[in-house]
PDB file of C-alpha atoms in Angstrom:
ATOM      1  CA  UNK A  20      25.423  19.376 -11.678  1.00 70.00           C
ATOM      2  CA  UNK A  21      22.373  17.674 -10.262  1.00 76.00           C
ATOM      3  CA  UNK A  22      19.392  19.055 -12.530  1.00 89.00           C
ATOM      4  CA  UNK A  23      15.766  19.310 -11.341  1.00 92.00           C
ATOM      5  CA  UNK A  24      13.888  16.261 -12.454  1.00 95.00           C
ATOM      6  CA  UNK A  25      17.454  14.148 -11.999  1.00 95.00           C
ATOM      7  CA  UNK A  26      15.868  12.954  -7.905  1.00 95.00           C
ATOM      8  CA  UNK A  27      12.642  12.050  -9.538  1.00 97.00           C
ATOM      9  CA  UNK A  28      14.625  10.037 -11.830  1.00 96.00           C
ATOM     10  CA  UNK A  29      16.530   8.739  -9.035  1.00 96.00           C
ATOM     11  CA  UNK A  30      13.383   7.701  -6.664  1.00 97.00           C
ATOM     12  CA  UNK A  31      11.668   6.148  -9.885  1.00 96.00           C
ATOM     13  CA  UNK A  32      14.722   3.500  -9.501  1.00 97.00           C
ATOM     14  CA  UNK A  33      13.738   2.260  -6.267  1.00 98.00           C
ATOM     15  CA  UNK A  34      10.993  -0.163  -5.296  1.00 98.00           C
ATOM     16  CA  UNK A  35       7.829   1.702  -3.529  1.00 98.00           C
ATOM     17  CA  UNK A  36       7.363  -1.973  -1.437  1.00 97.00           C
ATOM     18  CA  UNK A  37      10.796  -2.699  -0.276  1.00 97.00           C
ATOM     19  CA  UNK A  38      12.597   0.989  -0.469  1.00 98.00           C
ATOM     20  CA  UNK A  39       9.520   3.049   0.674  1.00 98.00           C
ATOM     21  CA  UNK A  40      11.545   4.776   3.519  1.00 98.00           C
ATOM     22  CA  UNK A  41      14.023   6.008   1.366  1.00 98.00           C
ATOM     23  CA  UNK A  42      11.860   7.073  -1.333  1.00 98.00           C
ATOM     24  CA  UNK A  43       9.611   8.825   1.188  1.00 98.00           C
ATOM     25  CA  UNK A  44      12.730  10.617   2.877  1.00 98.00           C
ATOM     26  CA  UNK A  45      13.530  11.718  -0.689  1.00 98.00           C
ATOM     27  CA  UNK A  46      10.323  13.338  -1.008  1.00 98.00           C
ATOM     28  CA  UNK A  47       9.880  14.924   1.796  1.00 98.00           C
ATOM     29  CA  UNK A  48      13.231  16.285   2.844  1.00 98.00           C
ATOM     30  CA  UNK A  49      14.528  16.957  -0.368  1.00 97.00           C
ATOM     31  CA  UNK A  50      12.096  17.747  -2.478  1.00 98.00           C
ATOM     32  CA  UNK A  51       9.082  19.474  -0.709  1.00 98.00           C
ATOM     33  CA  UNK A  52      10.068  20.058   2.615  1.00 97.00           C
ATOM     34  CA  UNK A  53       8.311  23.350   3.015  1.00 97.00           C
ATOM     35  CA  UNK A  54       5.260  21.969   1.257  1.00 98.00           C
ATOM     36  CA  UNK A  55       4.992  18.593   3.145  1.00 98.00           C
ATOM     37  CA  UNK A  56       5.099  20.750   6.080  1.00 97.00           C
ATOM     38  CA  UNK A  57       2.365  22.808   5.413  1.00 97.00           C
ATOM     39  CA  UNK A  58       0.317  20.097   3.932  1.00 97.00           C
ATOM     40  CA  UNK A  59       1.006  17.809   7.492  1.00 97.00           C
ATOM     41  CA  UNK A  60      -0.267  21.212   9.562  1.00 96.00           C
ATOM     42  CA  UNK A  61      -3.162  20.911   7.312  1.00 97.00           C
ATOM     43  CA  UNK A  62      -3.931  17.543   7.683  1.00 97.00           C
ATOM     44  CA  UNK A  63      -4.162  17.474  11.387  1.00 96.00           C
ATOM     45  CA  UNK A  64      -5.715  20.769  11.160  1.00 96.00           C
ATOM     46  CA  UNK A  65      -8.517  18.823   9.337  1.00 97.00           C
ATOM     47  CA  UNK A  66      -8.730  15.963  12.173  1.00 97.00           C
ATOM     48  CA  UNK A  67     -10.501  18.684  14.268  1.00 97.00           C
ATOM     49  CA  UNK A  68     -13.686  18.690  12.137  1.00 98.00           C
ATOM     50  CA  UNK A  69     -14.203  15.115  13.306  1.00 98.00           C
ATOM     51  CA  UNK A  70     -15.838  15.983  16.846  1.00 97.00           C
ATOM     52  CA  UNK A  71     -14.663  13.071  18.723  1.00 96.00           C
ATOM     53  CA  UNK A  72     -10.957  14.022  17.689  1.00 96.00           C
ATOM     54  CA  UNK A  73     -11.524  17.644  18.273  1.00 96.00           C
ATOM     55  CA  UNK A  74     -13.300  17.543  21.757  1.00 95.00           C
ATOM     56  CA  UNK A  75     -10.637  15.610  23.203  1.00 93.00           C
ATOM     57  CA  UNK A  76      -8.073  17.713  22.009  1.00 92.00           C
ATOM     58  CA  UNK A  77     -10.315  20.567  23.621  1.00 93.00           C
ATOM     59  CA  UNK A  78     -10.523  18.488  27.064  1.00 91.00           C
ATOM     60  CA  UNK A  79      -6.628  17.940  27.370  1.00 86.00           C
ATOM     61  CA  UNK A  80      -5.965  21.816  26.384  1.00 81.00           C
ATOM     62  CA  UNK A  81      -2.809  20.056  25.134  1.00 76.00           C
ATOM     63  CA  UNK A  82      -3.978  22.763  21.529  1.00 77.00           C
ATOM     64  CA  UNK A  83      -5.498  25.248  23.716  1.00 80.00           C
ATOM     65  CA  UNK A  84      -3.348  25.767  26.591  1.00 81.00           C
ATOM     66  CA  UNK A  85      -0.157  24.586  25.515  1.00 86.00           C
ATOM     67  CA  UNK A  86      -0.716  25.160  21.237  1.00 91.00           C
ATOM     68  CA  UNK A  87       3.799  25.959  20.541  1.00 93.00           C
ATOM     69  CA  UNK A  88       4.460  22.987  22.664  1.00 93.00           C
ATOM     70  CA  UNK A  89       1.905  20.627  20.814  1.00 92.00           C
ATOM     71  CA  UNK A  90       2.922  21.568  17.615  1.00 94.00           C
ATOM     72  CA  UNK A  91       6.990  21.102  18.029  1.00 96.00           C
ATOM     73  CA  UNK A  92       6.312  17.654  19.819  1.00 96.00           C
ATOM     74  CA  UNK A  93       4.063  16.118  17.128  1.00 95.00           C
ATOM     75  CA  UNK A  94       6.570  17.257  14.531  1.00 96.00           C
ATOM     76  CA  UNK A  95       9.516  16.220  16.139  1.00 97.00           C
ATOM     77  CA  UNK A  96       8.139  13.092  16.960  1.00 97.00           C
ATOM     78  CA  UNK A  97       6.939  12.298  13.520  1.00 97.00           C
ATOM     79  CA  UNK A  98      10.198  13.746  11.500  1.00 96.00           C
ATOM     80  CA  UNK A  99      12.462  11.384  13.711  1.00 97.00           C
ATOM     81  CA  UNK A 100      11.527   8.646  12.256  1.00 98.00           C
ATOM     82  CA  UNK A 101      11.382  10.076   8.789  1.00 97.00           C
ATOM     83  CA  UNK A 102      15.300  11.432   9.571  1.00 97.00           C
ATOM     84  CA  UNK A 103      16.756   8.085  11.415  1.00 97.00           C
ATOM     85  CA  UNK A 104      13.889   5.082  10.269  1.00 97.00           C
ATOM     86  CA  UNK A 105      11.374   2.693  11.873  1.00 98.00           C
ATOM     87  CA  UNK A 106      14.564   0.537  13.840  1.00 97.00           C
ATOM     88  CA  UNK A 107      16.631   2.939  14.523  1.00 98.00           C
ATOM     89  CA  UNK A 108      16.945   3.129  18.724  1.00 98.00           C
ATOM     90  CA  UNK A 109      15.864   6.664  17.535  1.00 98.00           C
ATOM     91  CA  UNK A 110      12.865   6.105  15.645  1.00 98.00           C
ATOM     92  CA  UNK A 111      11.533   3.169  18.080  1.00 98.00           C
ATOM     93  CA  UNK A 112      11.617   5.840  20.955  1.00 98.00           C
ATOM     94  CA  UNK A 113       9.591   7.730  18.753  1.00 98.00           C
ATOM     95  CA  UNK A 114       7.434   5.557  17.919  1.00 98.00           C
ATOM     96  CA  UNK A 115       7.583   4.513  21.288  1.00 97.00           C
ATOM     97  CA  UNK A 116       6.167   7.921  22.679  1.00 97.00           C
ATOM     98  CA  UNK A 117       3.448   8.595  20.332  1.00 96.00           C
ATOM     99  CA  UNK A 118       2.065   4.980  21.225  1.00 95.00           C
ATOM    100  CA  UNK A 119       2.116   6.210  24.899  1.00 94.00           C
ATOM    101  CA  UNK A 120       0.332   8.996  24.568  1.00 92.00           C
ATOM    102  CA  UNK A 121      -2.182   7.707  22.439  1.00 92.00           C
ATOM    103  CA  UNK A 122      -3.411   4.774  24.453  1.00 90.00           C
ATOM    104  CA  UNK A 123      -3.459   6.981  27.646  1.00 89.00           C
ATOM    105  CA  UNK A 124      -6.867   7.767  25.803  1.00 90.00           C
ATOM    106  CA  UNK A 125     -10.378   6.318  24.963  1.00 90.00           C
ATOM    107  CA  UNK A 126      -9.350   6.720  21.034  1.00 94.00           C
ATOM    108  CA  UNK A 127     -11.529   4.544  18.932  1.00 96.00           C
ATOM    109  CA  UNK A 128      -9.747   2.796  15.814  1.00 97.00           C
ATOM    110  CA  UNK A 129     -11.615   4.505  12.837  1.00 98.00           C
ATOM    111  CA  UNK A 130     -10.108   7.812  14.364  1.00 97.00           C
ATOM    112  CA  UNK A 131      -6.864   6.562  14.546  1.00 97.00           C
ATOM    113  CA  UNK A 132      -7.086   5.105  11.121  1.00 98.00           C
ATOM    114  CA  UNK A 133      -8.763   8.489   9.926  1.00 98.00           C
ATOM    115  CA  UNK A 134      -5.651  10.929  10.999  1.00 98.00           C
ATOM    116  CA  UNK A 135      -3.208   8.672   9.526  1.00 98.00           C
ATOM    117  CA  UNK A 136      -4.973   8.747   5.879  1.00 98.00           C
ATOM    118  CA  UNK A 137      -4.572  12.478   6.362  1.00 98.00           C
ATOM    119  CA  UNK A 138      -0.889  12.093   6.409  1.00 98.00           C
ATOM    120  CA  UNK A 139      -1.023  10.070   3.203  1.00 98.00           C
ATOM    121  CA  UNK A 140      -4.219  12.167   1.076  1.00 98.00           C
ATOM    122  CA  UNK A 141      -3.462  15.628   2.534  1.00 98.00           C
ATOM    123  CA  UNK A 142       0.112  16.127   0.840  1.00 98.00           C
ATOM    124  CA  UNK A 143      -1.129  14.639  -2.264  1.00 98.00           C
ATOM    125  CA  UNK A 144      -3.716  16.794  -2.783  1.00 98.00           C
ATOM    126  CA  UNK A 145      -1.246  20.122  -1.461  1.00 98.00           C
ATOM    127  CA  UNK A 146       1.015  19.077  -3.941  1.00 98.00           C
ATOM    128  CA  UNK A 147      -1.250  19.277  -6.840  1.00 98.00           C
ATOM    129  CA  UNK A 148      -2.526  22.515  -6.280  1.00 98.00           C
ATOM    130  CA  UNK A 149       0.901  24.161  -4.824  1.00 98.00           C
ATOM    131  CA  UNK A 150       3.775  21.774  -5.366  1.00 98.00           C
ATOM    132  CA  UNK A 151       6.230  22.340  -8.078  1.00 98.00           C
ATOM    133  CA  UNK A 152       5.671  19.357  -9.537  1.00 98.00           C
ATOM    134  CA  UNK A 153       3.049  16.497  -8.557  1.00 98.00           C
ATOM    135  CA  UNK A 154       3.759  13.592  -6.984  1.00 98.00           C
ATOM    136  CA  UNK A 155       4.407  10.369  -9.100  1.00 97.00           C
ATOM    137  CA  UNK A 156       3.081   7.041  -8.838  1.00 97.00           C
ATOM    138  CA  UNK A 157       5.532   5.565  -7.601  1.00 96.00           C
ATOM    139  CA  UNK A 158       5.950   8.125  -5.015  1.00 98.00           C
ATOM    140  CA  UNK A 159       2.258   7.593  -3.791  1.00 98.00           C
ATOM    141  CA  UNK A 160       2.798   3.864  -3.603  1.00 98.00           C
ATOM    142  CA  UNK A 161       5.847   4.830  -1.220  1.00 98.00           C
ATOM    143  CA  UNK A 162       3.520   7.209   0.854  1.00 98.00           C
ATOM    144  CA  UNK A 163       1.100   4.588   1.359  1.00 98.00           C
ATOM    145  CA  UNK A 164       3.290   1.580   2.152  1.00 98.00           C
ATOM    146  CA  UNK A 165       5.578   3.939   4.812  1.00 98.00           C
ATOM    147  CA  UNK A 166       2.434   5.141   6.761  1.00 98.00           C
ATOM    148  CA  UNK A 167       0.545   1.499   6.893  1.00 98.00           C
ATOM    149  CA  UNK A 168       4.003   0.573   8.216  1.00 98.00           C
ATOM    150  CA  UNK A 169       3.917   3.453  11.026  1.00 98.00           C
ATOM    151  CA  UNK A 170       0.370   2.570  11.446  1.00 98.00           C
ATOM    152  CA  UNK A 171       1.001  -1.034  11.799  1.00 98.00           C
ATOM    153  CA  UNK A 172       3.670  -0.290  15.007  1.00 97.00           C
ATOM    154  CA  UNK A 173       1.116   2.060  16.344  1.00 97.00           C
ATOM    155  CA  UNK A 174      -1.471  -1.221  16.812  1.00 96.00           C
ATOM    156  CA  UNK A 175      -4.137   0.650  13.806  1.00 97.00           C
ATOM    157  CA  UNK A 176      -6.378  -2.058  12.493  1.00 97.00           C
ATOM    158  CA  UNK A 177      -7.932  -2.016   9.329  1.00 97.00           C
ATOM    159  CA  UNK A 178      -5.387  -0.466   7.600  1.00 98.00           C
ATOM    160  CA  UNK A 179      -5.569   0.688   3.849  1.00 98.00           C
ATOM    161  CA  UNK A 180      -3.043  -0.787   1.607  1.00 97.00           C
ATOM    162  CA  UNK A 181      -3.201   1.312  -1.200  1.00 97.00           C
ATOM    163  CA  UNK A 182      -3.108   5.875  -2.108  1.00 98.00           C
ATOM    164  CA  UNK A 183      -6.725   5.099  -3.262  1.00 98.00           C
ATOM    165  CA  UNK A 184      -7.393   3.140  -0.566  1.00 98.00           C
ATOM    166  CA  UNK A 185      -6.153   5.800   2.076  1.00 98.00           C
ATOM    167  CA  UNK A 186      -8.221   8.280  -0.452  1.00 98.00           C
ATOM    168  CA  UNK A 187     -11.147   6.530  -0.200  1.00 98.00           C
ATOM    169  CA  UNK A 188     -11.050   6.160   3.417  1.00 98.00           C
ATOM    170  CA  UNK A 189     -10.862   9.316   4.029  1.00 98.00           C
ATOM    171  CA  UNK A 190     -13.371  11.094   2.201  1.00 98.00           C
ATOM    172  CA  UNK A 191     -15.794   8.516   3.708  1.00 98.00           C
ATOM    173  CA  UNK A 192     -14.865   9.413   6.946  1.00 98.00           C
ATOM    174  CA  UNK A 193     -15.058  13.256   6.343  1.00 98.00           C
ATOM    175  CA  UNK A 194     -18.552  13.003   4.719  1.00 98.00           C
ATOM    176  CA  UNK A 195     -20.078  10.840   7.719  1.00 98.00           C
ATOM    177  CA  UNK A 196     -18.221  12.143  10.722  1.00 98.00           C
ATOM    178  CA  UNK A 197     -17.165  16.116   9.815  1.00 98.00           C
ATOM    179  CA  UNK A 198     -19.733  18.305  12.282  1.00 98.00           C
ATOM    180  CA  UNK A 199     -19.747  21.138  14.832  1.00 98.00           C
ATOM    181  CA  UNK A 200     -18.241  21.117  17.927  1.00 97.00           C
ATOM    182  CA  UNK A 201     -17.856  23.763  20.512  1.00 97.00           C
ATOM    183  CA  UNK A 202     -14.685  22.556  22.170  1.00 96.00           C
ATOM    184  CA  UNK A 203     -13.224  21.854  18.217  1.00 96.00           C
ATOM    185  CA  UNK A 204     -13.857  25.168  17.308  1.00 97.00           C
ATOM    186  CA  UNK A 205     -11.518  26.579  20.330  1.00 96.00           C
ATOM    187  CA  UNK A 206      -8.954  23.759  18.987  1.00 96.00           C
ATOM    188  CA  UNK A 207      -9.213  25.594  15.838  1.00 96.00           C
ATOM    189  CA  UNK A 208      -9.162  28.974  16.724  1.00 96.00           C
ATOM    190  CA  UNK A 209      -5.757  27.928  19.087  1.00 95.00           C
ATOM    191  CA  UNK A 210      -4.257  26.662  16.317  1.00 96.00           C
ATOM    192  CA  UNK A 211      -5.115  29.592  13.820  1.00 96.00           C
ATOM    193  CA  UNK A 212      -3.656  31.612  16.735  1.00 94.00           C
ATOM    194  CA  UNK A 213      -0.591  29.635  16.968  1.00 95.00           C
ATOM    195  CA  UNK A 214       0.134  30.278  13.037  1.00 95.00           C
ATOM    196  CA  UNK A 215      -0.204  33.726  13.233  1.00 94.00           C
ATOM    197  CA  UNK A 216       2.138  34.044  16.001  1.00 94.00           C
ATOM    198  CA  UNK A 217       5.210  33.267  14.010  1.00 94.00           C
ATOM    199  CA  UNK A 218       5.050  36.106  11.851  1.00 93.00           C
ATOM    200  CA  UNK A 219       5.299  39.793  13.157  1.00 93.00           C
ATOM    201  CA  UNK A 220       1.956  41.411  15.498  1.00 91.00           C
ATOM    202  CA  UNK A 221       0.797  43.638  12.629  1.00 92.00           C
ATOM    203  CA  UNK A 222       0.551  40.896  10.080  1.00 92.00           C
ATOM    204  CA  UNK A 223      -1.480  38.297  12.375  1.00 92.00           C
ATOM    205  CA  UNK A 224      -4.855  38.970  10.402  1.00 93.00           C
ATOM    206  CA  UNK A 225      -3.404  38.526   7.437  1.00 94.00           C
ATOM    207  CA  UNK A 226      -2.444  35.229   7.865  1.00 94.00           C
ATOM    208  CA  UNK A 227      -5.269  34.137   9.776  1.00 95.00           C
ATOM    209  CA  UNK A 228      -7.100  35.418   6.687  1.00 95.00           C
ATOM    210  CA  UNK A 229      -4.814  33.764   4.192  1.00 96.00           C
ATOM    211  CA  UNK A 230      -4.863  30.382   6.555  1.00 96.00           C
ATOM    212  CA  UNK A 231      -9.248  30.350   6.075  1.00 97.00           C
ATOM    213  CA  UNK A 232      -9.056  31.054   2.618  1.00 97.00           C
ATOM    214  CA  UNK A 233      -7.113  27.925   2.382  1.00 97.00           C
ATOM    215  CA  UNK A 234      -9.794  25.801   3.652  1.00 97.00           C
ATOM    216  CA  UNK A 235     -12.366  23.904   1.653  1.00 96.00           C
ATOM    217  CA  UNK A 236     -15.689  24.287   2.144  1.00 97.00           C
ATOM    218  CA  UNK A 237     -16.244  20.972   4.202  1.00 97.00           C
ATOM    219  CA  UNK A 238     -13.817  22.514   6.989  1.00 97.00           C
ATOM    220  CA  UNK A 239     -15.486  25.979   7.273  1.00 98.00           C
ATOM    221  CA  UNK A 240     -19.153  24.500   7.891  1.00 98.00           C
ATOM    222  CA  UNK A 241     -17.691  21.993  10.285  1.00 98.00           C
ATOM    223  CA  UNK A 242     -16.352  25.052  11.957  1.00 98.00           C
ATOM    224  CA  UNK A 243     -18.503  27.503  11.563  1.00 98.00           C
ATOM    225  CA  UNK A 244     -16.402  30.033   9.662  1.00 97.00           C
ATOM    226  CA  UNK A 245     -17.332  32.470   7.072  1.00 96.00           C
ATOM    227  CA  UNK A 246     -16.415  31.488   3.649  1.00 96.00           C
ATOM    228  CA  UNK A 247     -13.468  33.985   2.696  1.00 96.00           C
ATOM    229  CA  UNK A 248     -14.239  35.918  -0.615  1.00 96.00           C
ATOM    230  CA  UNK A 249     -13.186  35.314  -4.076  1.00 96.00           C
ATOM    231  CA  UNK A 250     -10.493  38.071  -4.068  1.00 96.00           C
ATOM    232  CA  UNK A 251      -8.919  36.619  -0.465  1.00 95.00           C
ATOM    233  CA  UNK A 252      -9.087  33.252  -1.982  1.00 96.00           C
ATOM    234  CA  UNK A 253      -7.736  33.658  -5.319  1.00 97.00           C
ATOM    235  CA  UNK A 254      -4.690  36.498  -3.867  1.00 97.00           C
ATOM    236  CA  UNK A 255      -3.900  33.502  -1.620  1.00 97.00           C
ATOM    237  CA  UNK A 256      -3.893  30.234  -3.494  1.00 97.00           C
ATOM    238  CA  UNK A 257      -2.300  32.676  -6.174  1.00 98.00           C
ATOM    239  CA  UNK A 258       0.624  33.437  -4.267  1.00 97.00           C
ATOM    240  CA  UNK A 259       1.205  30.392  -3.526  1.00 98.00           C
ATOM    241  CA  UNK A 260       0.854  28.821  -6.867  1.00 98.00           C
ATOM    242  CA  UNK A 261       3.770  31.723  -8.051  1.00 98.00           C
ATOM    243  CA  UNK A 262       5.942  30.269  -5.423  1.00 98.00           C
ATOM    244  CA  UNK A 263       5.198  26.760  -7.156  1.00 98.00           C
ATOM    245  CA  UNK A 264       6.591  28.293 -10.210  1.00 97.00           C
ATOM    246  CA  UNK A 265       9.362  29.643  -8.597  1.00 97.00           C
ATOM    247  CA  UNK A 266      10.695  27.103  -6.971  1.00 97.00           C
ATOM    248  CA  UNK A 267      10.591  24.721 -10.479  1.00 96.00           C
ATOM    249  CA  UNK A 268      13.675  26.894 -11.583  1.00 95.00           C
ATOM    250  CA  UNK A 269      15.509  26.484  -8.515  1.00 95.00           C
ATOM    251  CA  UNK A 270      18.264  24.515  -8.898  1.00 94.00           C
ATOM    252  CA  UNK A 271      17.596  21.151  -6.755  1.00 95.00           C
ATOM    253  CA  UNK A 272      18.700  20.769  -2.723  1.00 95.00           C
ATOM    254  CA  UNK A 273      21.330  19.037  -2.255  1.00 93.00           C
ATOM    255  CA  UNK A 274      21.135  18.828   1.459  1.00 95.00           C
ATOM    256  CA  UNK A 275      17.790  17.071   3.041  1.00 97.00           C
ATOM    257  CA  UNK A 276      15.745  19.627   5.646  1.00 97.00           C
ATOM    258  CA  UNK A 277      14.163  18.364   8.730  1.00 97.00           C
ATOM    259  CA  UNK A 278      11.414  19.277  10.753  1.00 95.00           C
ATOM    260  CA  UNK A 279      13.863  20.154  13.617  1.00 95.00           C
ATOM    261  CA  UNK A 280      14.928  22.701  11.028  1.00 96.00           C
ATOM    262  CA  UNK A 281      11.996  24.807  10.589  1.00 96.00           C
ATOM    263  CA  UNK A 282      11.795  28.225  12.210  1.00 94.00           C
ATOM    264  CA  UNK A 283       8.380  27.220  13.611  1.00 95.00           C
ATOM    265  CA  UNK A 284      10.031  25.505  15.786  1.00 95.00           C
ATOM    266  CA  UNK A 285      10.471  26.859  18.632  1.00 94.00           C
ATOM    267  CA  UNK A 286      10.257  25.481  22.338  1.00 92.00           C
ATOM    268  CA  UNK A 287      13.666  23.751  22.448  1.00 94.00           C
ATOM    269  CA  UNK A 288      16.261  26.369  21.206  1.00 92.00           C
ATOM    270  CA  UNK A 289      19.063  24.000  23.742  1.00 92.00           C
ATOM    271  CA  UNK A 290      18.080  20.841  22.167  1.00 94.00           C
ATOM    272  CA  UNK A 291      15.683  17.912  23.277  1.00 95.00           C
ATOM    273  CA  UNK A 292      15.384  14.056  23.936  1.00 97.00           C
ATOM    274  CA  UNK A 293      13.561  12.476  22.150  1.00 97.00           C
ATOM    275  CA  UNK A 294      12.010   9.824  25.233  1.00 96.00           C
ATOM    276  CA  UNK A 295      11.142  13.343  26.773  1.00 96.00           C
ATOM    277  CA  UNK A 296       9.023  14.737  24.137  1.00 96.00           C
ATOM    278  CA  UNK A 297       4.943  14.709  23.904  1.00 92.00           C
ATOM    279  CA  UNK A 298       2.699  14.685  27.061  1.00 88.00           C
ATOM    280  CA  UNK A 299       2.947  12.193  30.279  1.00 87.00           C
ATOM    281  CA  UNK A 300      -0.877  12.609  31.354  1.00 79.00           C
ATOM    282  CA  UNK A 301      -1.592  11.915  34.774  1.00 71.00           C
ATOM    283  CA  UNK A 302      -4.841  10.490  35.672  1.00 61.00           C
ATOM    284  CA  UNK A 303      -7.631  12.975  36.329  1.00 56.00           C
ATOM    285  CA  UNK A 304      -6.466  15.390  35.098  1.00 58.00           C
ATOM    286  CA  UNK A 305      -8.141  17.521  32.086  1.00 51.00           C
ATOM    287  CA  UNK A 306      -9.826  14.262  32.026  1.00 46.00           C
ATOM    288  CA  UNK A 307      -7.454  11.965  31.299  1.00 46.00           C
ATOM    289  CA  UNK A 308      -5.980   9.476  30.747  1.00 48.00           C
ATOM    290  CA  UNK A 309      -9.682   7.650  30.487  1.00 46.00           C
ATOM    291  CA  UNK A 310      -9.786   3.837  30.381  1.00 45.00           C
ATOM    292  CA  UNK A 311     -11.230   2.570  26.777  1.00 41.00           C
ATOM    293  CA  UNK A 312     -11.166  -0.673  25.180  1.00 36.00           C
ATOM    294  CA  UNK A 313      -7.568  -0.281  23.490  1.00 38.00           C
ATOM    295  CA  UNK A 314      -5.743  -1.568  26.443  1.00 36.00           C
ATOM    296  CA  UNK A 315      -1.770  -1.022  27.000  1.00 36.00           C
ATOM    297  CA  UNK A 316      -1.252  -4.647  25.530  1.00 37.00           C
ATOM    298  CA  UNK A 317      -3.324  -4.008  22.285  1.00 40.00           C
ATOM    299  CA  UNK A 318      -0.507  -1.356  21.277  1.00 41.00           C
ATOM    300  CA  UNK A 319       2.885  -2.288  20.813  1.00 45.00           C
ATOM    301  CA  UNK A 320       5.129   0.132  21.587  1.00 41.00           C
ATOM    302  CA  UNK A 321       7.660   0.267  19.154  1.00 44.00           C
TER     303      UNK A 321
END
């Protein structure tokens, strides 16, 4: 019988350079697939702070108008190539799509840069407060080589090469760029709504409670929240941190879970094609696309 630390021992075989995609596959949909979830929600949750990122969302009401549909897409689009790999016909379409999308838009580089060292910092950081176990070494230097390799075939410059690289990155980024923003805050609130909407009417302000007291400090000035009390704060991250405990003496998966898995999924109950997933903006509309210096040729598209 496969025991609990007997994966860890398993990914601890394999090179973090050459075998990243496995070992990252490994992590995420076998051994914290609820938690890498929540931890990737966070992390673009955080991207909003950063006005530039947040008033565009605003402007497309992609978030606002459209919040189910924007979270499904960027999850499905993101887990495909976790579930199938970078050259799969699968995971090139996918790649494909989030590369059209993106350059349909004035996005500067340090942005783009920015969101992707959420994907590597944000789960790190979850995990140690809320994981079962933290992740290893060799497991960060997995994390970091997979996402400079998505970030490569989405055209990012600049990229960091190592966890404290991505780390380090980030927090520079939060400290200079995090700020108010009108049309951020209504990205925020959208989303908060969104969350709450997967769990039964009467319980909606407890999770939007439970979702604030989750934030750090940073987040709720950007956003102009008021900081949750001690007792919301510590019956939350509490709960949590039980669940951590919890989980340690469950007996290991033995089948991986995918985003296309998760009950907050929920806008293709008949299936979906992967080519047909994300937005197709048509000029002029919501304001975009808008032309920018990162012309179609500067991003390759798979």
């Amino acid at each position: 019988m496969v025991q609990r630390y007997d994966r860890l021992k398993d990914i601890q075989r394999l090179d973090p350079e050459r075998d990243f995609l496995e070992i990252y596959r490994l992590t995420v949909s076998y051994e914290f697939p609820w938690d890498i979830t929540r931890a990737l929600e966070l992390a673009l949750y955080r991207t909003y702070a950063v006005p530039s990122i947040g008033r565009l969302l605003d402007e497309t009401a992609q978030l606002t108008g459209r919040s189910q549909k924007r979270y499904d897409d960027t999850a499905l689009l993101l887990d495909t190539v976790v579930e199938h790999g970078f050259d799969t016909e699968e995971g090139r379409t996918a790649v494909r799509r989030i590369n059209q999308m993106h350059r349909s838009y004035d996005i500067s580089n340090d942005d783009m840069r920015y969101v992707l060292c959420t994907f590597v910092v944000t789960p790190k950081r979850w995990l140690d407060d809320y994981g079962w176990r933290r992740l290893s070494g060799h497991e960060l230097r997995a994390f970091a080589a997979y996402y400079r390799t998505l970030g490569a075939r989405m055209g990012i410059k600049d990229l960091p090469q190592s966890y404290e690289d991505f780390e380090r990155t980030l927090d520079t980024y939060e400290r200079d760029h995090f700020g108010w923003d009108e049309g951020a805050r209504r990205v925020s609130d959208a989303t908060l709504a969104l969350m709450a909407s997967w769990y039964p009417a009467p319980l909606a302000p407890l999770v939007r409670g439970a979702s604030l007291a989750l934030l750090d400090d940073s987040l709720l000035k950007a956003f102009r929240y008021q900081r949750p009390g001690p007792v919301a704060r510590g019956l939350t991250r509490g709960a949590l941190r039980l669940r951590a405990r919890a989980v340690r003496l469950l007996p290991p998966r033995r089948k991986p879970h995918y985003a296309r898995q998760n009950p907050e999924i929920k806008g293709y109950p008949d299936g979906y094609e992967i080519a047909a997933l994300g937005t197709f903006p048509t000029p002029g509309v919501r304001g975009c696309p808008v032309p920018g210096h990162r012309r179609p040729s500067d991003v390759p598209v798979e």
